[in-house]
PDB file of C-alpha atoms in Angstrom:
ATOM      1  CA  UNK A   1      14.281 -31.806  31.034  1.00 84.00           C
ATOM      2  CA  UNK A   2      13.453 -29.310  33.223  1.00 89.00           C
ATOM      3  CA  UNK A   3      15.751 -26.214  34.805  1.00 92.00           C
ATOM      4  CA  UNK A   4      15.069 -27.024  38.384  1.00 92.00           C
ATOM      5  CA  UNK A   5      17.822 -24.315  38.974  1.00 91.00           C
ATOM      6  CA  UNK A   6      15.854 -21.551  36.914  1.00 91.00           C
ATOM      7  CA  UNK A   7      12.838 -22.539  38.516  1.00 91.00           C
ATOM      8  CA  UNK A   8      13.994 -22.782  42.494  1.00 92.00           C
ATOM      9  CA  UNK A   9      15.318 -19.364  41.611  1.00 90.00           C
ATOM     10  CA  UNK A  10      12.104 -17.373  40.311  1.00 91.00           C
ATOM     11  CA  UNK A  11      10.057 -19.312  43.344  1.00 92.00           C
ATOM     12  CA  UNK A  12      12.375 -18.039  45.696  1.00 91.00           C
ATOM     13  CA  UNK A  13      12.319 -14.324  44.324  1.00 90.00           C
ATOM     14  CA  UNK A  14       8.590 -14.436  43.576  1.00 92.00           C
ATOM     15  CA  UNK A  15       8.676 -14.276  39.772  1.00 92.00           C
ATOM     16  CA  UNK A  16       6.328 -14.927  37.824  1.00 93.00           C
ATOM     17  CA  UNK A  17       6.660 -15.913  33.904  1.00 91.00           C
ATOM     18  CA  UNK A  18       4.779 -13.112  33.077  1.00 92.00           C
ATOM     19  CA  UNK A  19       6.946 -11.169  35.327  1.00 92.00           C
ATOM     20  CA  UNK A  20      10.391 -12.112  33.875  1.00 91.00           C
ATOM     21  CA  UNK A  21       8.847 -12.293  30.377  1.00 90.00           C
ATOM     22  CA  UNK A  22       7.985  -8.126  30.969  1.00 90.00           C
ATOM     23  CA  UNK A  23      11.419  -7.462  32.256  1.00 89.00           C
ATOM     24  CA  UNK A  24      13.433  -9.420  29.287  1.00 88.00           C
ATOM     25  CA  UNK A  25      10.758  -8.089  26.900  1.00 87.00           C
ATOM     26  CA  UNK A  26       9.895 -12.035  25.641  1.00 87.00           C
ATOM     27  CA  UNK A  27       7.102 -13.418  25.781  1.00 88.00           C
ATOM     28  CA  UNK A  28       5.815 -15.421  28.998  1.00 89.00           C
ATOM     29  CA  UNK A  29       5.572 -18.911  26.769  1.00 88.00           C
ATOM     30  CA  UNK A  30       9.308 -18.536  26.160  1.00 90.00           C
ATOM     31  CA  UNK A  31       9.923 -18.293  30.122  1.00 91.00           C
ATOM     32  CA  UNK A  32       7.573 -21.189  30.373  1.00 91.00           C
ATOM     33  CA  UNK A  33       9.784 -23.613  27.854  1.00 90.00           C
ATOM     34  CA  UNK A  34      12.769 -22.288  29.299  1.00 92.00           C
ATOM     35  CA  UNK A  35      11.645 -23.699  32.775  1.00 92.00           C
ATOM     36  CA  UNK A  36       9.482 -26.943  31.711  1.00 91.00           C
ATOM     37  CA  UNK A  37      11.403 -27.772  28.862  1.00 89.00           C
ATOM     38  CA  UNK A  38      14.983 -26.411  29.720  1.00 88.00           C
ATOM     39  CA  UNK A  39      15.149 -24.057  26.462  1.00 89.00           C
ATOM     40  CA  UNK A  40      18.185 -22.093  26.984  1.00 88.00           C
ATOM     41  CA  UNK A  41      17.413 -18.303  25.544  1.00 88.00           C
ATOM     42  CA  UNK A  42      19.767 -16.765  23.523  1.00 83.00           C
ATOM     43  CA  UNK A  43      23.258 -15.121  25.184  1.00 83.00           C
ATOM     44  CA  UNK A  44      21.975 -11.675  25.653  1.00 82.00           C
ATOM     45  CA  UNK A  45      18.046 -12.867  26.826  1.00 86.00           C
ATOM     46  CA  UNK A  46      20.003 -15.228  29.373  1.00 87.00           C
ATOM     47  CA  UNK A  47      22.161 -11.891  30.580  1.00 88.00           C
ATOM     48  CA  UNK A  48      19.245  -9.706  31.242  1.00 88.00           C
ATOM     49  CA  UNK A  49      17.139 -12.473  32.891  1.00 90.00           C
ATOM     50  CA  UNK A  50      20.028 -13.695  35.018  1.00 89.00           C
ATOM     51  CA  UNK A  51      20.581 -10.109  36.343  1.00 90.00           C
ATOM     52  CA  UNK A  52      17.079  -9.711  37.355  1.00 90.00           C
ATOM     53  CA  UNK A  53      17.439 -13.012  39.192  1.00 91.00           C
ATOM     54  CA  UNK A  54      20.297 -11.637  40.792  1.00 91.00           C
ATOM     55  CA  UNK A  55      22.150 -15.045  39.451  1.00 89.00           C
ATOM     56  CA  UNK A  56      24.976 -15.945  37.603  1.00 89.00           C
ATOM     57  CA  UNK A  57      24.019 -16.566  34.256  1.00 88.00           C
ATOM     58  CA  UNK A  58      25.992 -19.662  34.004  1.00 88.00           C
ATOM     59  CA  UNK A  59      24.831 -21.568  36.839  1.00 89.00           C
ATOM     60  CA  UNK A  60      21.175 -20.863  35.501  1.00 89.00           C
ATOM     61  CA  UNK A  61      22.453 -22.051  31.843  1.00 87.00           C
ATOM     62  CA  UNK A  62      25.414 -23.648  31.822  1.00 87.00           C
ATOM     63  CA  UNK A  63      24.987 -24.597  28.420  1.00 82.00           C
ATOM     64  CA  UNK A  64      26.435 -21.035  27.689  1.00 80.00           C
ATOM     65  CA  UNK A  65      29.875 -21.838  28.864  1.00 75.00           C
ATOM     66  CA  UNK A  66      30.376 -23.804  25.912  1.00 67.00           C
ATOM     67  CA  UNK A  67      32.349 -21.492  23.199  1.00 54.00           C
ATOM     68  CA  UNK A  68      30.655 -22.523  19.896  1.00 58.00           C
ATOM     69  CA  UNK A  69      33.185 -22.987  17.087  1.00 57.00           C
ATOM     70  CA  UNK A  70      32.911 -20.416  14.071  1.00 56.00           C
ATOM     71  CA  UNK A  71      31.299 -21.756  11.409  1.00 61.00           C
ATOM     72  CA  UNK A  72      31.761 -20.385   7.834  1.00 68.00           C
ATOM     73  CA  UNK A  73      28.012 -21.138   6.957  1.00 79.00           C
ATOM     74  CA  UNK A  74      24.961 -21.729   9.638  1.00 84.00           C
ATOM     75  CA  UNK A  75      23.627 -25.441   9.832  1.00 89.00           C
ATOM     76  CA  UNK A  76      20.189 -23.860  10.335  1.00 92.00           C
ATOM     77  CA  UNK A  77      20.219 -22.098   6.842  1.00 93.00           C
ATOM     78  CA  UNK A  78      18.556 -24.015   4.455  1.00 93.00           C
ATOM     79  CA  UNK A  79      18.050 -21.323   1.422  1.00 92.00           C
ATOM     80  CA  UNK A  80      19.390 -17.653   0.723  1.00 93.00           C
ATOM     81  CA  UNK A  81      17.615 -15.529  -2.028  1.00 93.00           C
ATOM     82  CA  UNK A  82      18.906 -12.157  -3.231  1.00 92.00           C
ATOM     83  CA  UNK A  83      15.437 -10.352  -2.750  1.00 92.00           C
ATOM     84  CA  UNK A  84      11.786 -11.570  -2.375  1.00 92.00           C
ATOM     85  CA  UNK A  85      10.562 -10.713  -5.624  1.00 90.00           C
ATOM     86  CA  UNK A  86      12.469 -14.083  -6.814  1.00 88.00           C
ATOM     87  CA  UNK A  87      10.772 -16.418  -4.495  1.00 90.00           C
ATOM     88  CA  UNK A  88       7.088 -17.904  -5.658  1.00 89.00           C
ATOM     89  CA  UNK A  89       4.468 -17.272  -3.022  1.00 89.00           C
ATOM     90  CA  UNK A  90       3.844 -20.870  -3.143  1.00 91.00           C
ATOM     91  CA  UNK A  91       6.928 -21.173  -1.121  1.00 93.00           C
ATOM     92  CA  UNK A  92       5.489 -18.964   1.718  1.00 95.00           C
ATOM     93  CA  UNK A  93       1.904 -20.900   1.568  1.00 94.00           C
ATOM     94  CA  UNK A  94       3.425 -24.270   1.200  1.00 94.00           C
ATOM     95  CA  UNK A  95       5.367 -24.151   4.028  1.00 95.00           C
ATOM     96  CA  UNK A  96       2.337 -22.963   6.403  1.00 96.00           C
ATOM     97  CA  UNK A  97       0.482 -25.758   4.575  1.00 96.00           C
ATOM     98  CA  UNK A  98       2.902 -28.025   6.386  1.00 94.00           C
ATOM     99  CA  UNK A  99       2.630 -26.525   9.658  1.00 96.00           C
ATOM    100  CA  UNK A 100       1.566 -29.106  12.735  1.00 96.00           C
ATOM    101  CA  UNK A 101       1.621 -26.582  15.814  1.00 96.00           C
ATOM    102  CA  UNK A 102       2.195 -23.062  15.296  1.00 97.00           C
ATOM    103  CA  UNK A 103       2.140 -20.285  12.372  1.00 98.00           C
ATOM    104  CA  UNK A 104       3.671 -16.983  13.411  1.00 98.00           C
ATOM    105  CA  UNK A 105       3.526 -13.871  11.156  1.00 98.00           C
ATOM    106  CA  UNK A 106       5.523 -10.721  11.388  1.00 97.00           C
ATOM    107  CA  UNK A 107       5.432  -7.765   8.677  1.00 96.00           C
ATOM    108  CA  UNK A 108       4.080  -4.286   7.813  1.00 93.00           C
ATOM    109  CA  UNK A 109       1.567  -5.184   5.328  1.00 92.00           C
ATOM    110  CA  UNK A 110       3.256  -8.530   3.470  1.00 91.00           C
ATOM    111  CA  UNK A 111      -0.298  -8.068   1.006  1.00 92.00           C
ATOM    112  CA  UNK A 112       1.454  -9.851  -1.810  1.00 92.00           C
ATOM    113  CA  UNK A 113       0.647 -12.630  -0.010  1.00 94.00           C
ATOM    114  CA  UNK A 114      -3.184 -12.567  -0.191  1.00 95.00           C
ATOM    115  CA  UNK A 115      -2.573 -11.066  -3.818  1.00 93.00           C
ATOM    116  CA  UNK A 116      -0.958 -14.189  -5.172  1.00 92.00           C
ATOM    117  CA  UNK A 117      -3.056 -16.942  -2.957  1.00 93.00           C
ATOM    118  CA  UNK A 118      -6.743 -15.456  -2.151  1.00 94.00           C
ATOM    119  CA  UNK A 119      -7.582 -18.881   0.023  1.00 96.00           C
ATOM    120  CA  UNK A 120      -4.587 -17.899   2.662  1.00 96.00           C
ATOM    121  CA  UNK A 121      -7.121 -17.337   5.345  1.00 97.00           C
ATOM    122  CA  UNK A 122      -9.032 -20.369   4.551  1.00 97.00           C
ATOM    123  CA  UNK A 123      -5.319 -22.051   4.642  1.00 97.00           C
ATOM    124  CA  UNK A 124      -4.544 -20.345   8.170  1.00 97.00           C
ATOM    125  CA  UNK A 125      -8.106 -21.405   9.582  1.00 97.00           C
ATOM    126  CA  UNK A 126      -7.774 -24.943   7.868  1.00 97.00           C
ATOM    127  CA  UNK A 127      -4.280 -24.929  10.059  1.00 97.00           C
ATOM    128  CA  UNK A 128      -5.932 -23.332  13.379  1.00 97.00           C
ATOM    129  CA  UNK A 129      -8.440 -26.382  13.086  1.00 97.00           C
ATOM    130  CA  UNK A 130      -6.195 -28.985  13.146  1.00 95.00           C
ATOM    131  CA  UNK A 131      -4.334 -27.440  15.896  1.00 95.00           C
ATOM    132  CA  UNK A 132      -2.086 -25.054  14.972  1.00 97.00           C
ATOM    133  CA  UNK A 133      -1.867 -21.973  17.468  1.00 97.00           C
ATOM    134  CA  UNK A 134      -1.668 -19.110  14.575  1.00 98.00           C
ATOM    135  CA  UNK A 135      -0.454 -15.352  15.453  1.00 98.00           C
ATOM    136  CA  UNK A 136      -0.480 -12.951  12.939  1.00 98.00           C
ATOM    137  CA  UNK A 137       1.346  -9.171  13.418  1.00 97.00           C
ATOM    138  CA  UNK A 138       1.004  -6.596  10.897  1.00 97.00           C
ATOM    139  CA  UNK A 139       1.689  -2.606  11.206  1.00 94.00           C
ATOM    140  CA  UNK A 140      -0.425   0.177  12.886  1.00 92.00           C
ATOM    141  CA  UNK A 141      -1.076   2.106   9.857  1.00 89.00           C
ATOM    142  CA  UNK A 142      -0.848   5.769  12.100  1.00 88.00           C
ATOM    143  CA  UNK A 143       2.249   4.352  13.727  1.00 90.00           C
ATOM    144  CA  UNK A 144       5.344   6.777  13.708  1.00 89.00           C
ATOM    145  CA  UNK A 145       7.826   3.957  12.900  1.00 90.00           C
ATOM    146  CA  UNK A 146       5.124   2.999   9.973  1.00 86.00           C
ATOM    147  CA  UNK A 147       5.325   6.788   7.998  1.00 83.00           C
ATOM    148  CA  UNK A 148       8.587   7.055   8.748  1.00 83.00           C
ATOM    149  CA  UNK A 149       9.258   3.763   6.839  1.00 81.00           C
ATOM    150  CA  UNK A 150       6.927   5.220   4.027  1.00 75.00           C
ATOM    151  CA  UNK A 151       9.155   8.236   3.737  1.00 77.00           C
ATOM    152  CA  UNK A 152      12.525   5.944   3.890  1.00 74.00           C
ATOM    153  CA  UNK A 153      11.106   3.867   1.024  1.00 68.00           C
ATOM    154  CA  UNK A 154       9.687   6.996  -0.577  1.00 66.00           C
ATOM    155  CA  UNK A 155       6.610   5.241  -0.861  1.00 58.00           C
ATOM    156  CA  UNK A 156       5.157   8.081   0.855  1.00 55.00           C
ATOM    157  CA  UNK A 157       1.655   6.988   2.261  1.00 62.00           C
ATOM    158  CA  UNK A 158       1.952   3.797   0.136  1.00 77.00           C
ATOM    159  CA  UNK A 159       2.757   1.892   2.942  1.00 80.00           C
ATOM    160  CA  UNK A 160       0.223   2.944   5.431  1.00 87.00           C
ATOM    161  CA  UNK A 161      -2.766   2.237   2.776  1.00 88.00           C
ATOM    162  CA  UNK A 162      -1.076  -1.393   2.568  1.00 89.00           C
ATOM    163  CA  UNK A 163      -1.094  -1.841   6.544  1.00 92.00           C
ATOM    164  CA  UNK A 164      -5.035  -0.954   6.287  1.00 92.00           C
ATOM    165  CA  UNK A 165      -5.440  -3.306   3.715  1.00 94.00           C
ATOM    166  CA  UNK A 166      -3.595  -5.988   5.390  1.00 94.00           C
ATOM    167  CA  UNK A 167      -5.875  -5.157   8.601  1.00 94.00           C
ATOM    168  CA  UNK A 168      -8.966  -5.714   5.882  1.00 95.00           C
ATOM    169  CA  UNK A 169      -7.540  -9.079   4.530  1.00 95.00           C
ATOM    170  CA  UNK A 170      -7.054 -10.493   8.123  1.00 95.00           C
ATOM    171  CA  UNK A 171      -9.635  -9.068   9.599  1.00 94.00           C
ATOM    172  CA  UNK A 172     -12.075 -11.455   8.581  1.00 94.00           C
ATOM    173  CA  UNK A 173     -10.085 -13.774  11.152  1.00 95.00           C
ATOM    174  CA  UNK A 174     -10.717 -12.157  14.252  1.00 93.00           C
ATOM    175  CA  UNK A 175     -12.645 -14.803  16.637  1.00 89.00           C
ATOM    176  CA  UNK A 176     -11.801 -17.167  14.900  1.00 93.00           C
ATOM    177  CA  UNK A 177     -10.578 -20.395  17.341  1.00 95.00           C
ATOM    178  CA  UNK A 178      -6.681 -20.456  17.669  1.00 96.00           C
ATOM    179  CA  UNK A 179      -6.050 -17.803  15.366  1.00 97.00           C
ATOM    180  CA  UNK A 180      -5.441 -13.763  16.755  1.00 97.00           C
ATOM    181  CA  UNK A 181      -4.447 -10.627  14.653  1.00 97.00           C
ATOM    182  CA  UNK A 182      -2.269  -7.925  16.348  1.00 97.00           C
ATOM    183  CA  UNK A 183      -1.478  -4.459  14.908  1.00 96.00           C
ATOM    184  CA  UNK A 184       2.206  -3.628  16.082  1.00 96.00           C
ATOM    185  CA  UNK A 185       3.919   0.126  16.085  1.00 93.00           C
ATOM    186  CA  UNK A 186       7.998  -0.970  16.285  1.00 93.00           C
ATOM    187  CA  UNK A 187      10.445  -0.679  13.665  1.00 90.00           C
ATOM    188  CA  UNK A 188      10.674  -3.868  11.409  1.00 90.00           C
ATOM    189  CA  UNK A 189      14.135  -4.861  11.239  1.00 92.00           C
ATOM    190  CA  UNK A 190      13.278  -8.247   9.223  1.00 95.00           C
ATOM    191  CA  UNK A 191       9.401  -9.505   8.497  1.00 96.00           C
ATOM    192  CA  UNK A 192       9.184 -13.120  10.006  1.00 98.00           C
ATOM    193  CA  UNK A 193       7.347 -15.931   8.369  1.00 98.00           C
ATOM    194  CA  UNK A 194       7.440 -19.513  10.673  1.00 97.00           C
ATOM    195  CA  UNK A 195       5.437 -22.314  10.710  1.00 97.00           C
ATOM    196  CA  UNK A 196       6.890 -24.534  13.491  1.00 96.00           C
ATOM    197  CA  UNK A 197      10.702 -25.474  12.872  1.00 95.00           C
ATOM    198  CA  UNK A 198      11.250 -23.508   9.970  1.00 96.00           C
ATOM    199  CA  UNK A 199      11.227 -19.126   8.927  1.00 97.00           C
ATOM    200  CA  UNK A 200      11.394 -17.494   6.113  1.00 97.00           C
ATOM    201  CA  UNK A 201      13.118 -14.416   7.125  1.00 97.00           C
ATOM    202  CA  UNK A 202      13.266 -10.743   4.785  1.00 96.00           C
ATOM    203  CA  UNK A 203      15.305  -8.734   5.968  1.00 94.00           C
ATOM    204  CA  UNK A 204      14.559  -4.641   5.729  1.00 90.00           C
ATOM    205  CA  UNK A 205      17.343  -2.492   3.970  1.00 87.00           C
ATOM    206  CA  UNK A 206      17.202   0.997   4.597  1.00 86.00           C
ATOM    207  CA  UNK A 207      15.377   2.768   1.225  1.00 81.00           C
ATOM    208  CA  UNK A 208      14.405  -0.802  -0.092  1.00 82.00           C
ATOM    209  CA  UNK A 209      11.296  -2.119  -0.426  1.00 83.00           C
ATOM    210  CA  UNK A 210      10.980  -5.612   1.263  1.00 85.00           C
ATOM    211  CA  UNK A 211      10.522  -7.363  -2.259  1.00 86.00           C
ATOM    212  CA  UNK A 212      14.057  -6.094  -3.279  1.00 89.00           C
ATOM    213  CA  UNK A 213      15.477  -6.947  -0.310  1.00 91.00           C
ATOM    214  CA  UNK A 214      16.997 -10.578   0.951  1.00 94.00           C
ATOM    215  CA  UNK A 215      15.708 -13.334   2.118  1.00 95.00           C
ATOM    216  CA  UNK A 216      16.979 -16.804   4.409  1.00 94.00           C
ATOM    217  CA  UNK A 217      15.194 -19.902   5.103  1.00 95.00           C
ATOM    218  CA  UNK A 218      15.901 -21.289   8.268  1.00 96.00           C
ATOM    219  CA  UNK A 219      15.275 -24.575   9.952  1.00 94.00           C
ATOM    220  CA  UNK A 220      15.864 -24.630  14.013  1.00 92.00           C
ATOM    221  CA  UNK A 221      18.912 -26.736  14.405  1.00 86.00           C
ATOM    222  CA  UNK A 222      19.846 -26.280  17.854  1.00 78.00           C
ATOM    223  CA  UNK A 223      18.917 -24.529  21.161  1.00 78.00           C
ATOM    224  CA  UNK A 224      19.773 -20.180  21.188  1.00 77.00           C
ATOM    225  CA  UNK A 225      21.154 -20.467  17.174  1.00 86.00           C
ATOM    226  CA  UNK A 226      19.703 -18.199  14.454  1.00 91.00           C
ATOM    227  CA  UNK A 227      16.125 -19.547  14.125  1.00 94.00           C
ATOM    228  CA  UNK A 228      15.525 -18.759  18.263  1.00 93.00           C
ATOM    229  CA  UNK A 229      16.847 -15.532  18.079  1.00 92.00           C
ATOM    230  CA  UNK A 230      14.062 -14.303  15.252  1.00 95.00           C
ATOM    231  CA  UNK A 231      11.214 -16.664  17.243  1.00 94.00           C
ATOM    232  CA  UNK A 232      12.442 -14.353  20.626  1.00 93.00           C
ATOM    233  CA  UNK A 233      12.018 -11.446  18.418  1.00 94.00           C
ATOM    234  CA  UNK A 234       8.518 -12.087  17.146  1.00 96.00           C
ATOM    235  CA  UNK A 235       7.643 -12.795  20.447  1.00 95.00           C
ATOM    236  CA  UNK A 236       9.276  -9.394  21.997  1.00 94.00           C
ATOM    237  CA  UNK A 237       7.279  -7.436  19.539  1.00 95.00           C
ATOM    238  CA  UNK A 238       4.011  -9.645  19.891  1.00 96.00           C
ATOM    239  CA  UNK A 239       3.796  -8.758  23.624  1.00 95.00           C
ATOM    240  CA  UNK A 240       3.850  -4.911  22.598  1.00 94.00           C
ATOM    241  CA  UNK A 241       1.118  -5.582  20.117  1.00 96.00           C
ATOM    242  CA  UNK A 242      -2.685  -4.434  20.359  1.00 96.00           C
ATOM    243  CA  UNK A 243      -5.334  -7.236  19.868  1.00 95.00           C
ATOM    244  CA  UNK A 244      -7.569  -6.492  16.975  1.00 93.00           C
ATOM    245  CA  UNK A 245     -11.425  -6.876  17.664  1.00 85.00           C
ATOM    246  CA  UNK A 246     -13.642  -7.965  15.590  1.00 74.00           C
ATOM    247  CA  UNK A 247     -16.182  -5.198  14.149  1.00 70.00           C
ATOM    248  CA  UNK A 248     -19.761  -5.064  15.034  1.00 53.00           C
TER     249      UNK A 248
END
């Protein structure tokens, strides 16, 4: 149901979503579900939004006066793997296969992906057809935070000539309806992988390339757990992120 409280409060101030999305650094769909659809962000989105509001973060979500219990293993993790290299890329392509509303994409280069399955942008514009809103992020090649990752990796320019060919595979998508490519220039703490409820999430380990290093599945569970905090994070870097136009 609605946050009548939440949205009394922005009305009153004069905020817009787009507004509080820019000063929280999420995007302006997340302020939209927590008003409509009474999302409640996660503890330290809620903080920053609530003092910007000038409001007590509790009466705006009192959902965060509840002290979760601590639990020795997350209900939202469905799979662990010690590094990517052990997971078939069927497992990334069948779960975007399965996808119903949205496919979100967050990585450097991630090329192995187009490597192993050569029909993944047929499979993303089979998706965007049948409704599925599809955002794909992948590194500014001449990015700082790119080379520097290069040099941690000491993969030297390696990793900039994958970002361009990453741009080159996705590319082609550009225009197309409910699909739009992004080239981003932060530093990739984990490369994201959802299709609706569920995320494949690899996390980046200093001097490790992202094949070697771990992944988690996830499947959302329950309002501000796990699988919202890496969904806020896509969305953070996605409203930093440059639209790529098609060429011609």
């Amino acid at each position: 149901m609605p946050n009548e409280r939440l949205r009394a409060v922005m009305a009153a101030g004069g905020w817009t979503y787009a507004a509080l999305a820019q000063e929280v650094e999420v995007d302006p769909k997340s302020v939209e579900r927590w008003v409509n659809l009474g999302r409640t962000p996660r503890r330290t989105t809620a903080l920053q939004a609530a003092r910007a509001l000038g409001e007590d973060v509790h009466a705006l979500w009192p959902a965060l006066r509840q002290a979760r219990p601590a639990r020795a293993i997350s209900p939202e993790l469905v799979a662990l793997y010690e590094q990517r290299a052990d997971i078939p890329a069927s497992t990334f392509t069948d779960l975007m296969a399965q996808a119903r509303e949205r496919i979100d994409i967050l990585v450097y280069a991630a090329v192995f992906l187009h490597e192993a399955y050569p029909r993944l942008n047929e499979l993303l514009t089979e998706r965007a057809a049948e409704g599925c809103t599809v955002r794909i992020a992948i590194g500014d090649a001449d990015s700082d935070n790119v080379q520097a990752r290069g040099q941690e990796e000491r993969f030297g320019h390696g990793i900039e000539s994958r970002c361009r060919l990453a741009l080159m595979h996705y590319r082609p998508l550009t225009g197309s309806p409910g699909i739009e490519v992004r080239t981003h220039s932060t530093t990739l703490y984990n490369s994201l992988y959802r299709a609706d409820d569920q995320q494949l999430v690899n996390a980046h380990v200093w001097g490790v390339n992202a094949y070697a290093a771990p992944v988690w599945q996830l499947r959302r569970h329950e309002t501000g757990g796990m699988f919202d905090t890496y969904a806020e994070s896509f969305d953070a870097v996605w409203a930093t992120a440059t639209p790529v136009r098609e060429e011609g």
